[in-house]
mmCIF file of C-alpha atoms and ligand atoms in Angstrom:
data_model
loop_
_atom_site.group_PDB
_atom_site.id
_atom_site.type_symbol
_atom_site.label_atom_id
_atom_site.label_comp_id
_atom_site.label_asym_id
_atom_site.label_seq_id
_atom_site.Cartn_x
_atom_site.Cartn_y
_atom_site.Cartn_z
ATOM 1 C CA MET U 597 139.320 65.124 -7.560
ATOM 2 C CA GLY U 598 140.983 67.580 -10.117
ATOM 3 C CA SER U 599 144.470 66.298 -9.902
ATOM 4 C CA GLN U 600 146.337 65.576 -12.890
ATOM 5 C CA ALA U 601 146.698 61.871 -12.420
ATOM 6 C CA LEU U 602 146.788 60.458 -15.980
ATOM 7 C CA SER U 603 148.558 57.022 -15.997
ATOM 8 C CA ARG U 604 151.419 56.146 -18.015
ATOM 9 C CA ALA U 605 148.954 53.939 -20.110
ATOM 10 C CA GLU U 606 146.966 57.039 -20.905
ATOM 11 C CA ILE U 607 149.702 59.196 -22.161
ATOM 12 C CA ARG U 608 152.003 57.806 -24.708
ATOM 13 C CA LEU U 609 155.125 59.343 -26.079
ATOM 14 C CA GLY U 610 156.953 58.332 -29.209
ATOM 15 C CA PRO U 611 160.291 56.790 -28.340
ATOM 16 C CA GLU U 612 162.094 59.908 -30.018
ATOM 17 C CA VAL U 613 160.133 62.241 -28.234
ATOM 18 C CA ALA U 614 160.438 60.688 -24.698
ATOM 19 C CA ALA U 615 164.222 60.416 -25.478
ATOM 20 C CA ALA U 616 164.608 63.943 -26.500
ATOM 21 C CA LEU U 617 162.366 65.372 -23.542
ATOM 22 C CA ALA U 618 164.570 63.222 -21.120
ATOM 23 C CA GLU U 619 167.765 64.695 -22.334
ATOM 24 C CA GLY U 620 166.294 68.364 -22.600
ATOM 25 C CA ARG U 621 166.578 68.358 -26.345
ATOM 26 C CA PRO U 622 164.081 70.496 -28.495
ATOM 27 C CA VAL U 623 160.696 69.176 -29.124
ATOM 28 C CA VAL U 624 157.853 70.718 -31.315
ATOM 29 C CA ALA U 625 154.344 69.463 -30.877
ATOM 30 C CA LEU U 626 152.092 69.594 -34.004
ATOM 31 C CA GLU U 627 148.168 69.373 -34.279
ATOM 32 C CA THR U 628 146.213 67.057 -36.384
ATOM 33 C CA SER U 629 142.796 68.702 -36.939
ATOM 34 C CA LEU U 630 144.497 70.471 -39.844
ATOM 35 C CA ILE U 631 145.249 67.069 -41.325
ATOM 36 C CA ALA U 632 141.817 65.271 -40.383
ATOM 37 C CA GLN U 633 139.526 68.268 -41.077
ATOM 38 C CA GLY U 634 141.444 71.142 -42.462
ATOM 39 C CA LEU U 635 143.224 70.017 -45.703
ATOM 40 C CA PRO U 636 142.012 67.826 -48.483
ATOM 41 C CA SER U 637 143.526 64.319 -48.977
ATOM 42 C CA PRO U 638 146.227 63.662 -50.245
ATOM 43 C CA ARG U 639 147.776 66.885 -49.589
ATOM 44 C CA ASN U 640 146.879 66.597 -45.862
ATOM 45 C CA LEU U 641 148.962 63.416 -45.244
ATOM 46 C CA GLU U 642 151.815 64.967 -47.478
ATOM 47 C CA ALA U 643 151.677 68.312 -45.157
ATOM 48 C CA ALA U 644 151.780 66.278 -41.986
ATOM 49 C CA VAL U 645 154.927 64.357 -43.237
ATOM 50 C CA ALA U 646 156.559 67.633 -44.383
ATOM 51 C CA CYS U 647 155.841 69.436 -41.110
ATOM 52 C CA GLU U 648 157.510 66.599 -39.381
ATOM 53 C CA GLU U 649 160.390 66.738 -41.940
ATOM 54 C CA ALA U 650 160.893 70.560 -41.312
ATOM 55 C CA VAL U 651 161.081 70.087 -37.633
ATOM 56 C CA ARG U 652 163.818 67.422 -37.913
ATOM 57 C CA ALA U 653 165.668 69.275 -40.546
ATOM 58 C CA ARG U 654 165.920 72.331 -38.228
ATOM 59 C CA GLY U 655 167.286 70.050 -35.297
ATOM 60 C CA ALA U 656 164.194 69.302 -33.406
ATOM 61 C CA VAL U 657 162.031 66.184 -32.697
ATOM 62 C CA PRO U 658 158.321 66.462 -34.119
ATOM 63 C CA ALA U 659 155.590 65.252 -31.529
ATOM 64 C CA THR U 660 152.379 64.742 -33.546
ATOM 65 C CA THR U 661 149.556 64.831 -31.394
ATOM 66 C CA ALA U 662 146.490 62.787 -31.403
ATOM 67 C CA VAL U 663 144.233 60.532 -29.268
ATOM 68 C CA ILE U 664 144.279 57.081 -30.625
ATOM 69 C CA ALA U 665 142.744 53.690 -28.758
ATOM 70 C CA GLY U 666 142.441 55.254 -25.157
ATOM 71 C CA GLU U 667 145.681 56.972 -25.311
ATOM 72 C CA LEU U 668 146.898 60.488 -25.660
ATOM 73 C CA ARG U 669 149.576 60.411 -28.073
ATOM 74 C CA ALA U 670 152.584 62.934 -28.963
ATOM 75 C CA GLY U 671 154.839 61.403 -31.658
ATOM 76 C CA LEU U 672 153.036 59.212 -33.970
ATOM 77 C CA GLU U 673 153.897 56.241 -36.487
ATOM 78 C CA ARG U 674 153.519 56.829 -40.119
ATOM 79 C CA GLN U 675 150.466 54.379 -40.110
ATOM 80 C CA GLU U 676 148.945 56.499 -37.569
ATOM 81 C CA LEU U 677 149.273 59.697 -39.538
ATOM 82 C CA GLU U 678 147.876 57.853 -42.500
ATOM 83 C CA ARG U 679 144.640 56.789 -40.550
ATOM 84 C CA LEU U 680 144.243 60.449 -39.366
ATOM 85 C CA ALA U 681 144.601 61.617 -43.028
ATOM 86 C CA ASP U 682 142.182 59.032 -44.330
ATOM 87 C CA PRO U 683 139.053 60.784 -45.574
ATOM 88 C CA GLY U 684 137.198 57.604 -45.194
ATOM 89 C CA ALA U 685 138.010 57.349 -41.478
ATOM 90 C CA ALA U 686 135.602 58.900 -38.857
ATOM 91 C CA VAL U 687 138.104 61.156 -36.961
ATOM 92 C CA HIS U 688 136.833 63.386 -34.227
ATOM 93 C CA LYS U 689 137.850 66.939 -33.965
ATOM 94 C CA LEU U 690 139.256 67.401 -30.435
ATOM 95 C CA SER U 691 139.479 70.440 -28.555
ATOM 96 C CA SER U 692 141.159 70.402 -25.120
ATOM 97 C CA ARG U 693 137.675 69.578 -23.422
ATOM 98 C CA ASP U 694 137.130 66.688 -25.639
ATOM 99 C CA LEU U 695 140.372 64.874 -24.559
ATOM 100 C CA GLY U 696 138.601 63.254 -21.549
ATOM 101 C CA TRP U 697 135.613 61.546 -23.311
ATOM 102 C CA ALA U 698 137.851 60.742 -26.191
ATOM 103 C CA LEU U 699 140.360 59.059 -23.967
ATOM 104 C CA ALA U 700 137.945 57.069 -21.969
ATOM 105 C CA GLY U 701 135.723 56.090 -24.953
ATOM 106 C CA GLY U 702 138.688 54.807 -27.069
ATOM 107 C CA ALA U 703 137.748 57.409 -29.811
ATOM 108 C CA LEU U 704 140.123 58.287 -32.845
ATOM 109 C CA GLY U 705 140.587 61.955 -32.677
ATOM 110 C CA ALA U 706 142.635 64.717 -34.102
ATOM 111 C CA THR U 707 143.790 67.571 -31.941
ATOM 112 C CA THR U 708 143.079 71.322 -32.554
ATOM 113 C CA VAL U 709 145.551 73.790 -31.233
ATOM 114 C CA ALA U 710 143.862 73.605 -27.763
ATOM 115 C CA GLY U 711 143.863 69.870 -27.786
ATOM 116 C CA ALA U 712 147.394 69.891 -28.999
ATOM 117 C CA ILE U 713 148.809 72.217 -26.406
ATOM 118 C CA ARG U 714 147.316 70.483 -23.678
ATOM 119 C CA ILE U 715 148.659 67.362 -24.598
ATOM 120 C CA ALA U 716 151.994 69.056 -25.032
ATOM 121 C CA ALA U 717 151.639 70.766 -21.326
ATOM 122 C CA LEU U 718 151.015 67.163 -19.987
ATOM 123 C CA ALA U 719 154.136 66.008 -21.866
ATOM 124 C CA GLY U 720 156.137 68.952 -21.016
ATOM 125 C CA ILE U 721 156.744 70.246 -24.627
ATOM 126 C CA ARG U 722 156.899 74.070 -24.966
ATOM 127 C CA PHE U 723 156.612 74.596 -28.270
ATOM 128 C CA MET U 724 153.918 73.971 -31.007
ATOM 129 C CA ALA U 725 153.139 74.613 -34.799
ATOM 130 C CA THR U 726 150.012 75.135 -36.725
ATOM 131 C CA GLY U 727 148.784 77.248 -39.587
ATOM 132 C CA GLY U 728 146.559 79.588 -37.879
ATOM 133 C CA ILE U 729 144.929 79.585 -34.332
ATOM 134 C CA GLY U 730 141.186 79.644 -33.760
ATOM 135 C CA GLY U 731 139.733 82.877 -32.243
ATOM 136 C CA VAL U 732 136.764 85.117 -32.397
ATOM 137 C CA HIS U 733 134.457 84.294 -35.372
ATOM 138 C CA ARG U 734 132.794 87.263 -37.306
ATOM 139 C CA SER U 735 129.492 87.712 -35.854
ATOM 140 C CA ARG U 736 126.643 86.408 -38.145
ATOM 141 C CA ALA U 737 123.073 87.419 -37.661
ATOM 142 C CA GLY U 738 121.046 84.541 -36.049
ATOM 143 C CA HIS U 739 124.069 82.676 -34.891
ATOM 144 C CA ALA U 740 125.458 82.509 -31.338
ATOM 145 C CA GLU U 741 128.767 83.985 -30.650
ATOM 146 C CA ASP U 742 131.610 81.541 -31.710
ATOM 147 C CA GLN U 743 134.815 81.967 -29.869
ATOM 148 C CA SER U 744 137.511 79.099 -30.277
ATOM 149 C CA ALA U 745 138.695 77.407 -27.132
ATOM 150 C CA ASP U 746 142.241 77.867 -28.470
ATOM 151 C CA LEU U 747 142.006 81.094 -26.963
ATOM 152 C CA VAL U 748 141.281 80.212 -23.221
ATOM 153 C CA GLU U 749 143.404 76.990 -23.729
ATOM 154 C CA LEU U 750 146.334 79.422 -24.280
ATOM 155 C CA THR U 751 145.724 80.712 -20.822
ATOM 156 C CA ARG U 752 146.377 77.330 -19.127
ATOM 157 C CA SER U 753 148.965 75.534 -21.145
ATOM 158 C CA PRO U 754 152.528 76.923 -20.960
ATOM 159 C CA VAL U 755 153.178 76.501 -24.770
ATOM 160 C CA ALA U 756 154.414 78.982 -27.579
ATOM 161 C CA VAL U 757 152.145 78.489 -30.570
ATOM 162 C CA VAL U 758 153.873 79.363 -33.695
ATOM 163 C CA CYS U 759 151.439 80.318 -36.497
ATOM 164 C CA ALA U 760 150.505 82.680 -39.192
ATOM 165 C CA GLY U 761 148.254 84.656 -37.072
ATOM 166 C CA ALA U 762 144.557 83.495 -36.810
ATOM 167 C CA LYS U 763 142.573 81.529 -39.254
ATOM 168 C CA MET U 764 141.641 83.831 -42.077
ATOM 169 C CA ILE U 765 137.909 83.377 -41.776
ATOM 170 C CA LEU U 766 137.775 85.042 -38.308
ATOM 171 C CA ASP U 767 137.359 88.588 -37.024
ATOM 172 C CA ILE U 768 141.096 89.316 -36.617
ATOM 173 C CA PRO U 769 140.704 92.628 -34.520
ATOM 174 C CA ALA U 770 138.346 90.989 -32.184
ATOM 175 C CA THR U 771 140.695 88.031 -31.851
ATOM 176 C CA LEU U 772 143.599 90.333 -30.949
ATOM 177 C CA GLU U 773 141.396 91.994 -28.423
ATOM 178 C CA ARG U 774 140.550 88.586 -26.845
ATOM 179 C CA LEU U 775 144.078 87.811 -26.689
ATOM 180 C CA GLU U 776 144.995 90.942 -24.869
ATOM 181 C CA SER U 777 142.106 90.396 -22.544
ATOM 182 C CA LEU U 778 143.056 86.871 -21.811
ATOM 183 C CA ALA U 779 146.686 88.386 -21.165
ATOM 184 C CA VAL U 780 148.228 85.907 -23.778
ATOM 185 C CA PRO U 781 151.521 87.379 -25.148
ATOM 186 C CA VAL U 782 151.526 87.960 -28.836
ATOM 187 C CA LEU U 783 154.865 88.470 -30.637
ATOM 188 C CA GLY U 784 155.536 89.169 -34.181
ATOM 189 C CA TYR U 785 158.294 87.160 -35.767
ATOM 190 C CA GLY U 786 160.357 89.506 -37.798
ATOM 191 C CA CYS U 787 157.014 91.622 -38.532
ATOM 192 C CA ASP U 788 155.339 94.723 -36.999
ATOM 193 C CA GLU U 789 151.829 93.791 -38.245
ATOM 194 C CA PHE U 790 149.822 90.491 -37.119
ATOM 195 C CA PRO U 791 149.819 88.236 -40.166
ATOM 196 C CA ALA U 792 146.390 87.347 -41.823
ATOM 197 C CA PHE U 793 147.216 83.663 -42.564
ATOM 198 C CA TYR U 794 146.885 83.970 -46.398
ATOM 199 C CA SER U 795 148.672 87.420 -46.293
ATOM 200 C CA ALA U 796 151.374 89.169 -44.257
ATOM 201 C CA THR U 797 149.125 92.256 -43.588
ATOM 202 C CA SER U 798 145.941 92.613 -41.351
ATOM 203 C CA GLY U 799 146.286 96.253 -40.651
ATOM 204 C CA ARG U 800 146.750 95.513 -36.901
ATOM 205 C CA PRO U 801 150.092 95.711 -35.231
ATOM 206 C CA VAL U 802 151.591 93.321 -33.003
ATOM 207 C CA PRO U 803 152.235 94.302 -29.221
ATOM 208 C CA ALA U 804 156.026 93.262 -29.597
ATOM 209 C CA ARG U 805 158.371 92.263 -32.364
ATOM 210 C CA VAL U 806 161.156 89.498 -32.200
ATOM 211 C CA ASP U 807 163.738 89.191 -34.949
ATOM 212 C CA GLY U 808 164.854 85.438 -35.122
ATOM 213 C CA PRO U 809 164.847 82.569 -32.898
ATOM 214 C CA LEU U 810 167.303 83.843 -30.088
ATOM 215 C CA GLU U 811 165.154 86.938 -29.569
ATOM 216 C CA ALA U 812 161.882 84.740 -29.544
ATOM 217 C CA ALA U 813 163.419 82.256 -27.113
ATOM 218 C CA ARG U 814 164.435 85.090 -24.903
ATOM 219 C CA ALA U 815 161.016 86.777 -24.942
ATOM 220 C CA LEU U 816 159.248 83.470 -24.388
ATOM 221 C CA ALA U 817 161.441 82.406 -21.497
ATOM 222 C CA ALA U 818 160.836 85.917 -19.785
ATOM 223 C CA ALA U 819 157.088 85.668 -20.483
ATOM 224 C CA TRP U 820 157.185 82.287 -18.730
ATOM 225 C CA ALA U 821 158.986 83.613 -15.900
ATOM 226 C CA THR U 822 156.615 86.455 -15.321
ATOM 227 C CA GLY U 823 153.571 84.285 -15.370
ATOM 228 C CA ALA U 824 152.379 83.693 -18.642
ATOM 229 C CA ALA U 825 151.157 80.293 -19.874
ATOM 230 C CA GLY U 826 150.530 79.949 -23.604
ATOM 231 C CA ALA U 827 152.008 82.626 -26.014
ATOM 232 C CA VAL U 828 151.484 83.470 -29.718
ATOM 233 C CA VAL U 829 154.459 83.726 -32.054
ATOM 234 C CA ALA U 830 152.921 85.124 -35.246
ATOM 235 C CA VAL U 831 154.898 84.352 -38.401
ATOM 236 C CA PRO U 832 154.331 86.052 -41.835
ATOM 237 C CA PRO U 833 153.317 83.555 -44.488
ATOM 238 C CA PRO U 834 156.197 82.321 -46.706
ATOM 239 C CA GLU U 835 153.725 83.092 -49.850
ATOM 240 C CA GLU U 836 150.426 84.901 -50.262
ATOM 241 C CA LEU U 837 147.117 84.187 -51.699
ATOM 242 C CA LEU U 838 146.287 86.810 -53.969
ATOM 243 C CA GLY U 839 142.917 88.415 -53.482
ATOM 244 C CA ALA U 840 142.504 86.424 -50.305
ATOM 245 C CA ALA U 841 140.057 88.821 -48.440
ATOM 246 C CA GLY U 842 137.458 88.896 -51.086
ATOM 247 C CA ILE U 843 137.640 84.969 -51.452
ATOM 248 C CA VAL U 844 137.266 84.609 -47.842
ATOM 249 C CA GLU U 845 134.123 86.933 -47.703
ATOM 250 C CA GLN U 846 132.546 85.050 -50.446
ATOM 251 C CA ALA U 847 133.192 81.708 -48.990
ATOM 252 C CA LEU U 848 131.706 82.755 -45.677
ATOM 253 C CA HIS U 849 128.715 84.143 -47.371
ATOM 254 C CA GLU U 850 127.997 80.883 -49.048
ATOM 255 C CA SER U 851 128.553 78.822 -46.123
ATOM 256 C CA ALA U 852 126.310 81.078 -43.830
ATOM 257 C CA ALA U 853 123.921 78.204 -42.805
ATOM 258 C CA VAL U 854 126.862 76.178 -41.188
ATOM 259 C CA GLU U 855 127.427 76.021 -37.587
ATOM 260 C CA GLY U 856 130.176 75.362 -34.862
ATOM 261 C CA ALA U 857 132.849 73.283 -35.391
ATOM 262 C CA ALA U 858 131.829 72.498 -39.118
ATOM 263 C CA VAL U 859 132.445 76.304 -40.224
ATOM 264 C CA THR U 860 136.238 75.936 -40.619
ATOM 265 C CA PRO U 861 136.163 72.919 -42.920
ATOM 266 C CA ALA U 862 133.133 74.182 -44.908
ATOM 267 C CA ALA U 863 134.794 77.647 -45.497
ATOM 268 C CA LEU U 864 138.165 76.032 -46.382
ATOM 269 C CA ALA U 865 136.776 73.723 -48.721
ATOM 270 C CA ARG U 866 134.889 76.417 -50.634
ATOM 271 C CA ILE U 867 137.940 78.642 -50.532
ATOM 272 C CA ALA U 868 140.001 75.983 -52.097
ATOM 273 C CA GLU U 869 137.148 75.387 -54.908
ATOM 274 C CA LEU U 870 137.179 79.322 -55.616
ATOM 275 C CA THR U 871 140.902 79.447 -55.899
ATOM 276 C CA GLY U 872 141.447 76.336 -57.848
ATOM 277 C CA GLY U 873 143.237 74.640 -55.072
ATOM 278 C CA ARG U 874 145.954 77.524 -54.660
ATOM 279 C CA SER U 875 144.661 78.176 -50.988
ATOM 280 C CA VAL U 876 145.610 74.689 -50.404
ATOM 281 C CA GLU U 877 149.044 75.060 -51.496
ATOM 282 C CA VAL U 878 149.525 78.219 -49.611
ATOM 283 C CA ASN U 879 147.979 76.521 -46.379
ATOM 284 C CA VAL U 880 150.660 73.589 -46.692
ATOM 285 C CA SER U 881 153.544 76.068 -47.162
ATOM 286 C CA VAL U 882 152.331 78.137 -44.303
ATOM 287 C CA VAL U 883 152.200 75.212 -41.872
ATOM 288 C CA VAL U 884 155.395 73.700 -42.979
ATOM 289 C CA ASN U 885 157.218 77.044 -42.575
ATOM 290 C CA ASN U 886 155.555 77.556 -39.004
ATOM 291 C CA ALA U 887 156.703 74.166 -38.110
ATOM 292 C CA ALA U 888 160.527 75.268 -39.198
ATOM 293 C CA VAL U 889 160.216 78.387 -37.111
ATOM 294 C CA ALA U 890 158.859 76.646 -34.251
ATOM 295 C CA ALA U 891 161.807 74.110 -34.435
ATOM 296 C CA ASP U 892 164.457 77.129 -34.809
ATOM 297 C CA CYS U 893 162.612 78.671 -31.531
ATOM 298 C CA ALA U 894 162.650 75.340 -29.538
ATOM 299 C CA VAL U 895 166.303 74.709 -30.563
ATOM 300 C CA ALA U 896 167.387 78.409 -29.323
ATOM 301 C CA TRP U 897 165.226 77.970 -26.124
ATOM 302 C CA ALA U 898 166.982 74.533 -25.505
ATOM 303 C CA ARG U 899 170.322 75.910 -26.022
ATOM 304 C CA ARG U 900 169.854 78.615 -23.386
ATOM 305 C CA GLY U 901 168.945 76.145 -20.820
ATOM 306 C CA GLY U 902 165.356 75.453 -21.383
ATOM 307 C CA GLY U 903 163.259 75.770 -18.392
HETATM 308 N N1 LIG D 1100 143.679 76.739 -39.393
HETATM 309 C C1 LIG D 1100 143.602 76.312 -40.575
HETATM 310 N N2 LIG D 1100 142.809 75.001 -40.880
HETATM 311 C C2 LIG D 1100 142.429 74.356 -39.580
HETATM 312 C C3 LIG D 1100 142.385 74.836 -38.223
HETATM 313 C C4 LIG D 1100 143.233 76.165 -38.086
HETATM 314 O O1 LIG D 1100 143.806 76.649 -41.597
HETATM 315 O O2 LIG D 1100 141.743 73.437 -39.666
HETATM 316 C C5 LIG D 1100 141.931 74.283 -37.059
HETATM 317 C C6 LIG D 1100 143.148 74.324 -35.887
HETATM 318 O O3 LIG D 1100 143.301 72.771 -35.369
HETATM 319 C C7 LIG D 1100 142.440 75.214 -34.733
HETATM 320 C C8 LIG D 1100 140.902 74.844 -35.011
HETATM 321 O O4 LIG D 1100 142.842 74.858 -33.517
HETATM 322 O O5 LIG D 1100 140.826 74.869 -36.405
HETATM 323 C C9 LIG D 1100 140.064 75.818 -34.368
HETATM 324 O O6 LIG D 1100 138.690 75.227 -34.415
HETATM 325 P P1 LIG D 1100 137.645 75.929 -33.586
HETATM 326 O O7 LIG D 1100 137.405 77.302 -34.318
HETATM 327 O O8 LIG D 1100 136.512 75.129 -33.996
HETATM 328 O O9 LIG D 1100 138.049 76.100 -32.279
HETATM 329 MN MN1 LIG D 1101 133.845 77.328 -32.600
#
């Protein structure tokens, strides 16, 4: 029945990841939808490599996640990253609900936040980094309500997601309300305001602030001890995209006909055009910064004894 009976042949950890987990050393999971669907080539591969390097530089082991040839994976080889980043490869965007069919069917798939934290949970990894989580989309006349499964997956997978808030194209206040309804802890990392991905200000306060990795690790350990599953650690972007709000408005307006999972890639591509590529640079620096912060938190958490 519904028991978690994945065989060893179905989930494969990279050797470094397996060793680190066995020894209680810090590990940070990374998503790959950002690489396969979110960023243009060749910056996507560079970003994937830079995230892994940032995690290593801070003393943790990167566990980049994907589904490849009938296996859930955490910890990829360079050639596998290259395949996921290849614009000519047909790479599926996998949320957590998609892991089953992708695994059974041998599909090549990149993980969203939801997919990545589900794999992390199965592997026993407690920290994950991304750019921005999915959330509640702005309502659009004639379109069905669109809420990312990232939100619900945070209620199931005990993983701290380090991000610069939610994707900028979303309805940020509605996303924060939904996180509250779902009882997902939200921590501002050195900030009082929930960041808005391309900018440090959203006008919305965070419920709680932590300063530095030690405070974050303490707050997360206590949240897990009191029954939380996933948590959001919101980190202000290291650099900002000037005029982001207006540019995002315009991109969304122009991609009004796009539906479902295609909305993010279409809007991001248009934002990149409208900013002459500057949004891509900010996006990469945000993702790499979050990977570094996630590693700092994972290191602090492992030092206090993990869980
Ligand atoms: N943020 C970005 N680019 C992205 C994503 C987030 O700047 O490509 C991806 C992440 O993988 C996130 C996913 O989990 O979008 C959410 O997609 P959806 O709204 O379709 O659930
Ligand atoms: Mn959606």
